[in-house]
Coordinates of C-alpha atoms and ligand atoms in Angstrom, one line a residue:
X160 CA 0.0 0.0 0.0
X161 CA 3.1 2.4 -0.7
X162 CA 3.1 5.4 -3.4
X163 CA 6.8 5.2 -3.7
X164 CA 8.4 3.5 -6.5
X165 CA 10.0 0.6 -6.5
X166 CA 14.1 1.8 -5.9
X167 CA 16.0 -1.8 -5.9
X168 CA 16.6 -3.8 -9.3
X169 CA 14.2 -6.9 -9.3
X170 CA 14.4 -10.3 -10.9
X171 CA 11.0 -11.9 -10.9
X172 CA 10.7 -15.3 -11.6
X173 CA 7.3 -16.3 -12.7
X174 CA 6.4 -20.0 -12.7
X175 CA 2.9 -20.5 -14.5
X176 CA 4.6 -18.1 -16.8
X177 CA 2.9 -19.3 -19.8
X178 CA -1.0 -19.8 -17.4
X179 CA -3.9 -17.5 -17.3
X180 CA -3.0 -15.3 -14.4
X181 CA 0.9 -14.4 -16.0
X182 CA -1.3 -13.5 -19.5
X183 CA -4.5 -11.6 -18.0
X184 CA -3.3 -10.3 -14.6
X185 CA 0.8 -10.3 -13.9
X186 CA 2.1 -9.0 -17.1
X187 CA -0.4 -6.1 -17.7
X188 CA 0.3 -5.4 -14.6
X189 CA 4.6 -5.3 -14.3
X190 CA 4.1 -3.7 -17.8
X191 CA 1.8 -0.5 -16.3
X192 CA 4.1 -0.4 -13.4
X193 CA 6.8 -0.1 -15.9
X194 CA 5.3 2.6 -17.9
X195 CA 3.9 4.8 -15.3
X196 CA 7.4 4.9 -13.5
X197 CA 7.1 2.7 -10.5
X198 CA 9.6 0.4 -11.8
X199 CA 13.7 0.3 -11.1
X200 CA 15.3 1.1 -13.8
X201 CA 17.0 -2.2 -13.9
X202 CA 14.5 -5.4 -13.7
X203 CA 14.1 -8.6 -15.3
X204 CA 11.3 -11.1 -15.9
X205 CA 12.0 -14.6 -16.1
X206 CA 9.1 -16.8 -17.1
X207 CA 9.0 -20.7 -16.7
X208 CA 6.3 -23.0 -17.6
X209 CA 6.6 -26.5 -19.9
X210 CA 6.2 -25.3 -23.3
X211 CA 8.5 -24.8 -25.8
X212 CA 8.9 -21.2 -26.3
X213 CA 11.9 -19.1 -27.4
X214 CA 12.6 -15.6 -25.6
X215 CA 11.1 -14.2 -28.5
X216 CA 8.1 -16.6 -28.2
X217 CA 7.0 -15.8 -24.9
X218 CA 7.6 -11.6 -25.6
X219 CA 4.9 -12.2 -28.2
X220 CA 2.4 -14.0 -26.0
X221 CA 3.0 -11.7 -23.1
X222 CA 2.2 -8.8 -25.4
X223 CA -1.0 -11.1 -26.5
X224 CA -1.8 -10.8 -23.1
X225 CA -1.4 -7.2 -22.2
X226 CA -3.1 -5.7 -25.4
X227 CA -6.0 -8.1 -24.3
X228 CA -6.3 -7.8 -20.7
X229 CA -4.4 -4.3 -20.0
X230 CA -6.2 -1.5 -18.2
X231 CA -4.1 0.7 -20.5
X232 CA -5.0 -0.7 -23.5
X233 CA -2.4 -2.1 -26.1
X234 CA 1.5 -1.6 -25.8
X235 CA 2.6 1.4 -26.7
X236 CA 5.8 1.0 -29.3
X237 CA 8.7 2.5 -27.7
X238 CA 7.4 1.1 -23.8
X239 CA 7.2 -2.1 -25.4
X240 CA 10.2 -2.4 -27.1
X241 CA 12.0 -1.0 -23.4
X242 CA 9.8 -3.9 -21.5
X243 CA 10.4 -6.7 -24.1
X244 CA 14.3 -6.9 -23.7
X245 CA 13.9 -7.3 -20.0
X246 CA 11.6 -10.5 -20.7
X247 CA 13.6 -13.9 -20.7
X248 CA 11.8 -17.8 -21.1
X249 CA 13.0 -20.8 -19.5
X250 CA 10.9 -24.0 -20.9
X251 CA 11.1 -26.0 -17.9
X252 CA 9.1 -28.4 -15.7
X253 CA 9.7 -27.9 -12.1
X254 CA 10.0 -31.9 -11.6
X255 CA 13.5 -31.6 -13.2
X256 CA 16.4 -30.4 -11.5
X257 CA 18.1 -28.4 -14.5
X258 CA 14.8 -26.0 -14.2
X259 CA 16.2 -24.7 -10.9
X260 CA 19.9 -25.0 -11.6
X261 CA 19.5 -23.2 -15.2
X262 CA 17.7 -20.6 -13.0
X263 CA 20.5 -20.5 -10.8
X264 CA 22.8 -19.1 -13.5
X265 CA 20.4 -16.8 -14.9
X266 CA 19.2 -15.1 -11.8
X267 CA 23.3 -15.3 -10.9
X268 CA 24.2 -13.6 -14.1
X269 CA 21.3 -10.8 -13.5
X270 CA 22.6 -10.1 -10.1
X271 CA 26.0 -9.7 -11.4
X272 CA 25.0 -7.3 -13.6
X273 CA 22.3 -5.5 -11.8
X274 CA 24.3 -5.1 -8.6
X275 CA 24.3 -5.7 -4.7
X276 CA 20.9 -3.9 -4.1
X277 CA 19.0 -7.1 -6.6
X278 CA 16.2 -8.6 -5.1
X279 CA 14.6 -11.6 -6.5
X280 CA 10.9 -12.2 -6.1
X281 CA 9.4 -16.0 -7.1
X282 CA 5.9 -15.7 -8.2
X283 CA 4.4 -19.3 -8.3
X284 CA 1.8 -18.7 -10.5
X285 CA 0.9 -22.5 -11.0
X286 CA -1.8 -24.7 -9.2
X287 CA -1.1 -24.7 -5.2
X288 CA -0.3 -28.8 -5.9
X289 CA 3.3 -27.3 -7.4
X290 CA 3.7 -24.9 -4.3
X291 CA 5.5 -27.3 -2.0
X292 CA 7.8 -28.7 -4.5
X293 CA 9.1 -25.3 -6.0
X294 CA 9.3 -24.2 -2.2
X295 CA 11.3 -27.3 -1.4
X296 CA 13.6 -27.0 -4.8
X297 CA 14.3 -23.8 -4.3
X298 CA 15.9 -24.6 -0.8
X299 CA 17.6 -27.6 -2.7
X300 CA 19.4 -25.7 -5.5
X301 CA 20.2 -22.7 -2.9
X302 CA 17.9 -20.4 -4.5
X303 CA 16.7 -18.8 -1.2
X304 CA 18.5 -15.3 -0.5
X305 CA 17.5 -12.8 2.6
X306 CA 15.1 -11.5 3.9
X307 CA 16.2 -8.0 2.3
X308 CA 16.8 -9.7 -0.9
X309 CA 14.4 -12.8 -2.0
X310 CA 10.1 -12.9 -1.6
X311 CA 8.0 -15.7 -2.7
X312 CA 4.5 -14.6 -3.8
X313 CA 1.9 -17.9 -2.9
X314 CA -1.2 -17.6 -4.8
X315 CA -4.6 -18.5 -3.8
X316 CA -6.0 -21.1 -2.8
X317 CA -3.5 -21.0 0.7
X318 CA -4.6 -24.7 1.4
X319 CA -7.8 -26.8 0.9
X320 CA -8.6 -26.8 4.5
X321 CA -7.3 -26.3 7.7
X322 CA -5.0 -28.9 8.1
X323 CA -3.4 -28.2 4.6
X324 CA -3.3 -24.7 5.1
X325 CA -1.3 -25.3 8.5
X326 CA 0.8 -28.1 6.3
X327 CA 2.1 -25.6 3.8
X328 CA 2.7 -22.7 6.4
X329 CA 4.8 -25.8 8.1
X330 CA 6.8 -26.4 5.2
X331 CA 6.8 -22.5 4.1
X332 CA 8.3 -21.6 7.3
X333 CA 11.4 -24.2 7.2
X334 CA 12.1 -22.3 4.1
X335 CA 11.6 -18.8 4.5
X336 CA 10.7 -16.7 7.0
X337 CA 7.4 -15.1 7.6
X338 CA 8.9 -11.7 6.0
X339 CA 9.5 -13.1 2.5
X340 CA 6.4 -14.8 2.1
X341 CA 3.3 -12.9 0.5
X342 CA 0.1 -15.3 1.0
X343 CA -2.5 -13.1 -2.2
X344 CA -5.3 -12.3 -1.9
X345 CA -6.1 -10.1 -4.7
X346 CA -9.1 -8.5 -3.3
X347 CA -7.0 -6.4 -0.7
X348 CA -5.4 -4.7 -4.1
X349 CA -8.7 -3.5 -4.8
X350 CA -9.0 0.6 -5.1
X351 CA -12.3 0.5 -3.0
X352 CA -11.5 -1.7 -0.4
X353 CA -7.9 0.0 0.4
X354 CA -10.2 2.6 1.0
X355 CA -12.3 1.3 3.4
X356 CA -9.6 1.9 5.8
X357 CA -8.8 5.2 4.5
X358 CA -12.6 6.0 5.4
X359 CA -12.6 4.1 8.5
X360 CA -9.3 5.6 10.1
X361 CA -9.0 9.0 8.6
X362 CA -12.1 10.4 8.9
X363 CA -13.6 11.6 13.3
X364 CA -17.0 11.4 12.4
X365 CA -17.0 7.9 12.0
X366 CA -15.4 6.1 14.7
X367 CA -17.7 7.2 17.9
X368 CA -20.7 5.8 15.8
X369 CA -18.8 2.2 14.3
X370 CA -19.9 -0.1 17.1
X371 CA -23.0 -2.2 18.6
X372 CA -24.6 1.1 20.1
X373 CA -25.3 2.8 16.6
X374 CA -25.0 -0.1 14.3
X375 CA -27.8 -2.8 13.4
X376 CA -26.4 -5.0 11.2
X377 CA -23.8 -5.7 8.4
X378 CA -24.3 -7.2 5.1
X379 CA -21.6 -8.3 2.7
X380 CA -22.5 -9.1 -0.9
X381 CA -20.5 -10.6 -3.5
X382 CA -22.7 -11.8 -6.4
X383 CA -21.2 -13.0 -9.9
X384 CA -23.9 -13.5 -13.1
X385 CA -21.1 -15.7 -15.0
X386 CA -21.0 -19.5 -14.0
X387 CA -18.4 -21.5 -13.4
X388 CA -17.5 -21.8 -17.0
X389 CA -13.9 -23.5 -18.0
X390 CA -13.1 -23.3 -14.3
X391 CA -15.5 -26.6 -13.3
X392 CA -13.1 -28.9 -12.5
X393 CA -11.1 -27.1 -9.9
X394 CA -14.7 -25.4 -8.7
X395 CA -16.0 -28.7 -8.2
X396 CA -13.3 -29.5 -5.9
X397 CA -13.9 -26.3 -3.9
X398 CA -17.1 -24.3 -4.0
X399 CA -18.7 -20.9 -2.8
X400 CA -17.4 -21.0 1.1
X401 CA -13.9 -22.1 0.4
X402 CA -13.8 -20.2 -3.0
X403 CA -15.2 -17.1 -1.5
X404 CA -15.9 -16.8 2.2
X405 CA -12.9 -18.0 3.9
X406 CA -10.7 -15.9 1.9
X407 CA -12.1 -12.2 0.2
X408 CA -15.6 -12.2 2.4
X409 CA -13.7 -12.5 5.8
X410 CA -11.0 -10.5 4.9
X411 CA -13.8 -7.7 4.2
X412 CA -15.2 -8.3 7.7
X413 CA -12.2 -7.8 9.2
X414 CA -11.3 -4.3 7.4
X415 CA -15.4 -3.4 8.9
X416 CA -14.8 -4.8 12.2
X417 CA -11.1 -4.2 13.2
X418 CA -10.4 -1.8 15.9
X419 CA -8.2 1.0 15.4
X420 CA -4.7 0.6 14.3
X421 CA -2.0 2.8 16.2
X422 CA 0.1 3.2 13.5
X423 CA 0.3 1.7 9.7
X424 CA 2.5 -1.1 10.1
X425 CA 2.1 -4.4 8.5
X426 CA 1.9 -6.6 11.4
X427 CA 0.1 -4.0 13.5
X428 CA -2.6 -4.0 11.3
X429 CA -2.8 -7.8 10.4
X430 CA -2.8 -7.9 14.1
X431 CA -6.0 -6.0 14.3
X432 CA -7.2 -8.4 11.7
X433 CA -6.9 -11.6 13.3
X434 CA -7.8 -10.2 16.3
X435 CA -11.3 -9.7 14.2
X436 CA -11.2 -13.2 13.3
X437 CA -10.4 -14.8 16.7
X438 CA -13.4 -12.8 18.1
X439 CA -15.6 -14.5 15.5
X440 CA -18.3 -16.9 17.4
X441 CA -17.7 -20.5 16.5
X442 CA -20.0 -22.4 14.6
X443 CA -22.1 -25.2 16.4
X444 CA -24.2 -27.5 14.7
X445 CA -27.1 -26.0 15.8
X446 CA -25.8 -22.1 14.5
X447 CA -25.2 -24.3 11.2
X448 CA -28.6 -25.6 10.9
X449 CA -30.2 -22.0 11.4
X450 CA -27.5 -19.5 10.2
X451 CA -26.2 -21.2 7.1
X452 CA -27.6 -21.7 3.5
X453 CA -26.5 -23.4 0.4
X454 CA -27.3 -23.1 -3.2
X455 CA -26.5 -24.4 -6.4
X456 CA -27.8 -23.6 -9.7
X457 CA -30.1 -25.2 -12.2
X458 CA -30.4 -23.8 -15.9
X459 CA -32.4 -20.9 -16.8
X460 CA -31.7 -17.7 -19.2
X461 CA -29.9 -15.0 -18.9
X462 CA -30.2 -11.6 -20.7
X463 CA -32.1 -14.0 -23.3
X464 CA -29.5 -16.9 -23.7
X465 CA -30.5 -20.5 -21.9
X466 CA -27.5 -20.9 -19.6
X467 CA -27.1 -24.7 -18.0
X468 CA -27.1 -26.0 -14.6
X469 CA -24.3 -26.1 -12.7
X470 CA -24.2 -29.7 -12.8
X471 CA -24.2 -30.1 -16.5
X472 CA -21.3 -27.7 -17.0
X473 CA -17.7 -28.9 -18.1
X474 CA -15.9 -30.9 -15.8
X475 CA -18.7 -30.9 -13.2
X476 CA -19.6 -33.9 -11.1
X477 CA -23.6 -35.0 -12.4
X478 CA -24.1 -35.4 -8.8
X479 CA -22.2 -32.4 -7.4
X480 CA -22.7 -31.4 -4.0
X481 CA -20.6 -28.9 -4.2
X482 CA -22.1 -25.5 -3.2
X483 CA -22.0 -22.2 -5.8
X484 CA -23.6 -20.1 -3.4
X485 CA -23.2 -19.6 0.5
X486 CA -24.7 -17.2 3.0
X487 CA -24.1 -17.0 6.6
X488 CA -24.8 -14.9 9.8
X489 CA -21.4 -14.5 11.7
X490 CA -21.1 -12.2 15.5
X491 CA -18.1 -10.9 16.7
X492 CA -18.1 -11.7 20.0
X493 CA -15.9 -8.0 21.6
X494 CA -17.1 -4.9 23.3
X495 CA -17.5 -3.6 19.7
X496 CA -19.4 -5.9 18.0
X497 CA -21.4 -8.1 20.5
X498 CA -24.6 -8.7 19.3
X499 CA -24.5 -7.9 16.0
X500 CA -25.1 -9.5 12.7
X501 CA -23.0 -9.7 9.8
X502 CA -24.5 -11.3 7.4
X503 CA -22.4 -12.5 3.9
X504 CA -23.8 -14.1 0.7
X505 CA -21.8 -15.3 -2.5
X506 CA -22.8 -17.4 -5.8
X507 CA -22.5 -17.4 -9.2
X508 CA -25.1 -17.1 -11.6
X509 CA -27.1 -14.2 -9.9
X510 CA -29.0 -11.4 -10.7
X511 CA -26.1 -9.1 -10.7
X512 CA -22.5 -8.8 -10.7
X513 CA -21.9 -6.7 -7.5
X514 CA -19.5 -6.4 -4.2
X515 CA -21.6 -4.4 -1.9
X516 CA -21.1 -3.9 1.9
X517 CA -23.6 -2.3 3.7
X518 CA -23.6 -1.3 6.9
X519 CA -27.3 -0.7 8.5
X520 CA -27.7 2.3 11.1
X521 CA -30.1 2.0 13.8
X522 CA -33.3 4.0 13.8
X523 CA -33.4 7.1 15.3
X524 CA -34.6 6.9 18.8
X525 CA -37.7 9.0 18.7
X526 CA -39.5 10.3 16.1
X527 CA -40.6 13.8 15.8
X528 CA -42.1 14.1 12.5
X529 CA -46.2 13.3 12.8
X530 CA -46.6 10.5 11.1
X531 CA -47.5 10.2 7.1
X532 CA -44.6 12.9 6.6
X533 CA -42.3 10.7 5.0
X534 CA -43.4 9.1 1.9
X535 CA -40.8 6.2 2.4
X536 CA -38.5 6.1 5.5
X537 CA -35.2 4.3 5.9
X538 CA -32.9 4.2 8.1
X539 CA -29.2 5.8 7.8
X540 CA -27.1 3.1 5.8
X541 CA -23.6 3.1 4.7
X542 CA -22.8 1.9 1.3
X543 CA -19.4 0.7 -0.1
X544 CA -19.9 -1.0 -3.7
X545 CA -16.1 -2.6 -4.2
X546 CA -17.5 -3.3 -8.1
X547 CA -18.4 -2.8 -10.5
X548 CA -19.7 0.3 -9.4
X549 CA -16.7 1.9 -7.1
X550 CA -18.3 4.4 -5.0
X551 CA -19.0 5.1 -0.9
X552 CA -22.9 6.1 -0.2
X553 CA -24.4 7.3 2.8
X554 CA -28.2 7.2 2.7
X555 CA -29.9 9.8 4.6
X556 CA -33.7 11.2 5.4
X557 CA -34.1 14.5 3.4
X558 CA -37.0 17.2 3.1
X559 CA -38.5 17.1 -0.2
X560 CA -38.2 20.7 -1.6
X561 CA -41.2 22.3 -1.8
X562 CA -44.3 23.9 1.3
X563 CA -44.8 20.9 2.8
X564 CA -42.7 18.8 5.1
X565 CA -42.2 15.2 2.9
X566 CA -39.7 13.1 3.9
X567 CA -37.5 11.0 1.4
X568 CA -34.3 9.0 1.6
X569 CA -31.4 10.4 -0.3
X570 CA -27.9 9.6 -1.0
X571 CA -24.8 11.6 -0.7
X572 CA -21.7 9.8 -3.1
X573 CA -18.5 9.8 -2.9
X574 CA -18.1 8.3 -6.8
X575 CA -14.9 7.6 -7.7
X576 CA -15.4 8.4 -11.6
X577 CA -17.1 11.6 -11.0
X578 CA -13.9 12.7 -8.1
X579 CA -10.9 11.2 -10.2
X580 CA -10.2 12.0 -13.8
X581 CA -7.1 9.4 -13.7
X582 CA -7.8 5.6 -13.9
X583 CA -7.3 3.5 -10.9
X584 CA -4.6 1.0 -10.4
X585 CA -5.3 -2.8 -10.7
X586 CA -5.2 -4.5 -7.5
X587 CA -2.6 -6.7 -9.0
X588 CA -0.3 -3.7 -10.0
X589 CA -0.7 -2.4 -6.3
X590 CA 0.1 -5.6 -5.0
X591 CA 3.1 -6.3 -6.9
X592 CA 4.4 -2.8 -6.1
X593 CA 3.7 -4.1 -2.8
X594 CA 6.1 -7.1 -2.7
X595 CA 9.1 -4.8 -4.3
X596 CA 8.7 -2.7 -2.2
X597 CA 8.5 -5.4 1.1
X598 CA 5.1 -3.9 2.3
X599 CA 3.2 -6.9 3.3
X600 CA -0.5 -5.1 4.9
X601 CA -2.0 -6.4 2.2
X602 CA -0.6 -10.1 2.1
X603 CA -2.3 -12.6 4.6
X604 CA -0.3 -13.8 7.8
X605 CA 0.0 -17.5 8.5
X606 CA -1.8 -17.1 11.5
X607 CA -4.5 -15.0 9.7
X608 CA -5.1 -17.5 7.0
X609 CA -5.3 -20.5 9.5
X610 CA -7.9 -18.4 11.6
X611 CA -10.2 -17.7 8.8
X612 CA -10.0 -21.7 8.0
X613 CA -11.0 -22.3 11.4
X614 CA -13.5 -20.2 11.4
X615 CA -15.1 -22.1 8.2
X616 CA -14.4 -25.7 9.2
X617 CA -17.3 -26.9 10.8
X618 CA -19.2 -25.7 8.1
X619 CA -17.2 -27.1 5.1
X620 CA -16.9 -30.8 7.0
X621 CA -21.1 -30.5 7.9
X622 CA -21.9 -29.7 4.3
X623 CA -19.3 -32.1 3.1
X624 CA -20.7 -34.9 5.4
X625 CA -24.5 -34.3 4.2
X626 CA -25.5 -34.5 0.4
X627 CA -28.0 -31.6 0.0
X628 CA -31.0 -33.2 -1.0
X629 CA -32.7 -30.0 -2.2
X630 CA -30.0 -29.2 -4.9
X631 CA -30.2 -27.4 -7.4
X632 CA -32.0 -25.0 -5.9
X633 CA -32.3 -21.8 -7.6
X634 CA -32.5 -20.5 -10.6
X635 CA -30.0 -18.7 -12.8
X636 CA -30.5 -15.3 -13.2
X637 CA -32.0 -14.9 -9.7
X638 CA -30.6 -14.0 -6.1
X639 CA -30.0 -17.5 -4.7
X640 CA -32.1 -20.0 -3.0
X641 CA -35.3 -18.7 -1.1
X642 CA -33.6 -19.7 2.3
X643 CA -30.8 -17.1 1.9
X644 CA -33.7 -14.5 1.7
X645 CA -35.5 -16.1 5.0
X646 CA -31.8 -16.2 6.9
X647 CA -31.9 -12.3 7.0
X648 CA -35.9 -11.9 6.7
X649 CA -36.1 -13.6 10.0
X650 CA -34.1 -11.2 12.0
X651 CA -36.6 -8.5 10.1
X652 CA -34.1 -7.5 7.5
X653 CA -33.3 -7.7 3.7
X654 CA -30.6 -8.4 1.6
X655 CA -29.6 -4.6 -0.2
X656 CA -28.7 -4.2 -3.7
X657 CA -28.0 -1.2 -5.9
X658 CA -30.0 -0.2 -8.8
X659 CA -29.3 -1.9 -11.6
X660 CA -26.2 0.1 -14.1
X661 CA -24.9 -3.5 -15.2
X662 CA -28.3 -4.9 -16.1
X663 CA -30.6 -3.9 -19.0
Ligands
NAP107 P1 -3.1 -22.1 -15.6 O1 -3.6 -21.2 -16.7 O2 -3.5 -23.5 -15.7 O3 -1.5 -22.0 -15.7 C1 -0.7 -22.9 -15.0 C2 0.8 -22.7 -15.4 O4 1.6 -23.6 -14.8 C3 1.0 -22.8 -16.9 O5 1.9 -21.8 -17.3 C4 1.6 -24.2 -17.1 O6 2.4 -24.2 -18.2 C5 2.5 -24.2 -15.8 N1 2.8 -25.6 -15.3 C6 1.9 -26.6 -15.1 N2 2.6 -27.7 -14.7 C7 3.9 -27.3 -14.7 C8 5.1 -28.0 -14.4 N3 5.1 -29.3 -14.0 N4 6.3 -27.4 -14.5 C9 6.3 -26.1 -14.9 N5 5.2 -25.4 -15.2 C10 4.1 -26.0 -15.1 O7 -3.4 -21.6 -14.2 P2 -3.7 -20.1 -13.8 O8 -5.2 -19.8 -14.0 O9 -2.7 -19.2 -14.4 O10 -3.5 -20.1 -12.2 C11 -2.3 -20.2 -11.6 C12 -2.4 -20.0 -10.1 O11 -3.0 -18.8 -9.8 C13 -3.4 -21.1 -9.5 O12 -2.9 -21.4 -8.2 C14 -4.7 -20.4 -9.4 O13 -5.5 -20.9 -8.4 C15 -4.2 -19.0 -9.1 N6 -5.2 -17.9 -9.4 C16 -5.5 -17.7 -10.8 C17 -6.4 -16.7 -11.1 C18 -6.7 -16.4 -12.5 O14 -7.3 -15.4 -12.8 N7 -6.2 -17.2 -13.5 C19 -7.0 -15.9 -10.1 C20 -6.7 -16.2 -8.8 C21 -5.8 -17.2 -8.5 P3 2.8 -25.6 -19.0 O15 1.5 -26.4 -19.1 O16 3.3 -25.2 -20.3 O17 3.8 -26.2 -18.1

């Protein structure tokens, strides 16, 4: 979360160089860096991945990738031309030795040449079954530097479970130490939610009114209209809590329900988090029964195209139980927080593509307008919509101009595309800056990451133990199974949307 540039030359070794995330997310974003000047003057990329591809090769599919996928739009010729000699390919499979003892030379020979201030940062950009072994081969070959001079970057998923998780932190931590390693979660990148603590923490109106005596209840919304689409096979292994919830959705809570930092360090702040999480009321089987729902879709049409069920997309078990959506009522059980909902929901194939929190004021105490004055009355709410709309909305009771007294609510917006004239950043260019520049806020903690799996473990083994017999059971195009609807409507709420830009 720095604004400085990045000062020390950096070797960046990308394994999965040739995958998805490298071609839509990595290199668009090390390329923008670049260009906008946040880069050392001296860098390198090193990509690895099985295929056969000269240096030449892989500069041409990276440049595929960044006039595709680039918030910029296409390369520009003389910033290409500048990036593209600093791009090198090794075709290698991490099983074999030479991969690592090629890499040895190469990263030797940049180092040489870039001076003692080189860092080297090793971006495994593969599926988490290849973590351990590049870990472990990079001890082998001696490919570990210090603290000051070698990261790894650990994509997600951080573990299956619990006891994974904890495994890979195990072997992680015989390796490197807690400094070098940057656990991603890409939605801590994001503009909007960096800015939730900006809001939170630089702004006195807040704070006296961010606990249980002013606040009602929290919702957290993060609804996708796409399915699972090519991605079935490793969804079907993982679904909407592990895919969702125990990483992005809880790390949103915390940033709502963290107390005050005392300063803007790293750990002092992940501190605060994990404090959030440890305060988090256990799930019994009971709470599970009452405060949990499930969904999974069937077919239906969307914006006029029949879309299919998710257990007739590719790769997709017939039979799946897996879940594509999950909602749940969590407490915080502090001083701050005791009592008080927060309720999350996530799926695919919804109404709407949206990440909303909402944050529910309680009513005023006494009412001193007669009553018929307001033609609708709300209470205050707090509105931070992450995407694709990226704005901060506080909804307030308002006169009605005009002779008589009528009552309406209205919002006052803090929208980033009518305040800013320059684009913003993609979480993955923030992030990355991030690692060069050794800030970790934004990177998950081992202890953080094995809290929020806690936290979701007796929810993951009770839907894993019982085959939902009501599966599918909703629609695509709609907002979920009924049950997710009566899990708020029972405690007198509802689940808050924003009027439709993305739609019609
Ligand atoms: P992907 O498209 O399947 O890419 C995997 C990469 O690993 C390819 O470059 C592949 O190239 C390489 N690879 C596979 N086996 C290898 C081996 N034995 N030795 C050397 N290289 C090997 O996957 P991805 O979507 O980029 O995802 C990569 C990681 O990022 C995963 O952990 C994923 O969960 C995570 N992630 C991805 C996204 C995204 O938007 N894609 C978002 C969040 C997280 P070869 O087959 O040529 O070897």
């Amino acid at each position: 979360m720095k604004t400085s540039k990045c000062l020390n030359p950096t070797i960046f070794v990308i394994f999965g160089g040739t995958g998805d995330l490298n071609l839509r997310k990595l290199a668009p974003a090390i390329y923008n860096l670049n260009s906008d000047g946040f880069m050392s003057k001296e860098y390198a990329i090193i990509g690895t991945a099985r295929k056969k591809l000269t240096d030449d090769e892989f500069r041409t599919t990276l440049m595929g990738g960044i006039n595709s996928f680039s918030r910029a739009g296409k390369v520009k010729k003389d910033q290409w031309e500048e990036f593209a000699k600093n791009v090198y390919y090794s075709s290698s499979d991490v099983s074999a030795p030479e991969t690592f003892t090629d890499l040895k030379a190469s990263i030797e020979k940049l180092k040489k040449a870039f001076g003692p201030k080189a860092q080297v940062i090793y971006y495994l950009a593969v599926a988490p079954n290849l973590f351990p072994l590049i870990a472990e081969c990079l001890q082998k070959y001696d490919l570990v530097g210090t603290e000051e001079d070698c990261r790894v970057v650990i994509e997600k998923p951080f573990g299956h479970d619990l006891e994974s998780a904890k495994e890979l932190n195990k072997l992680l931590a015989g390796i490197f130490s807690e400094k070098q390693i940057y656990r991603i979660d890409h939605y801590l990148g994001k503009e909007t939610v960096q800015n939730i603590m900006a809001f939170r923490f630089a702004n006195s109106f807040l704070e006296p009114l961010w606990n249980r005596n002013h606040i009602e209840h929290v919702q957290i919304s993060v609804t996708e209209q796409l399915g699972v689409g090519d991605r079935g096979g490793y969804y079907d292994g993982s679904g909407a809590l592990r895919d969702m919830i125990q990483n992005h959705i809880l790390q949103l809570l915390c940033l709502i329900g963290m107390e005050t930092p005392i300063n803007f360090d790293a750990d002092e702040i992940r501190n605060k988090k994990v404090d959030v999480l440890k305060a988090m009321r256990p799930f019994s089987p009971e709470d599970i029964r009452l405060s949990t729902v499930r969904g999974q879709y069937s077919k239906g049409w969307v914006e006029g195209k029949e879309v299919p069920g998710y257990r007739t997309e590719k790769d997709v078990n017939p039979q799946s139980n897996t879940e594509t959506f999950a909602a749940a009522k969590f407490f915080v059980d502090n001083w701050r927080w005791q009592g008080i909902p927060f309720y999350v929901r996530t799926g695919k194939r919804l109404f709407q593509t949206s990440s909303l929190i909402t944050i529910q004021f309680k009513d005023v105490p006494h009412q001193i307008f007669p009553a018929g004055v307001a033609e609708h009355w709300q209470q205050n709410r707090l509105i931070i919509s992450i995407q694709p709309e990226m704005s901060i909305r506080l909804q307030v009771q308002a006169k009605r101009p005009g002779l008589d007294m009528v009552l309406n609510p209205v919002d006052m917006v803090f929208d980033y595309k009518g305040t800013y004239t320059a684009q913003a950043p993609e979480a993955y260019e923030t992030l990355l800056l991030d690692v060069m520049t050794a800030d970790q806020t934004q990177f998950m903690r081992a202890d953080q990451v094995e809290s929020a799996w806690e936290l979701v473990m007796p929810i993951v083994n009770s839907w894993e133990s019982k085959t939902s017999l009501s599966f599918p059971n909703y629609p695509a195009d709609s907002w979920g199974p009924e049950d997710a609807e009566a899990l708020i409507a029972r405690d007198g709420f509802h689940w808050f949307t924003l009027p439709l830009k993305n739609k019609d």
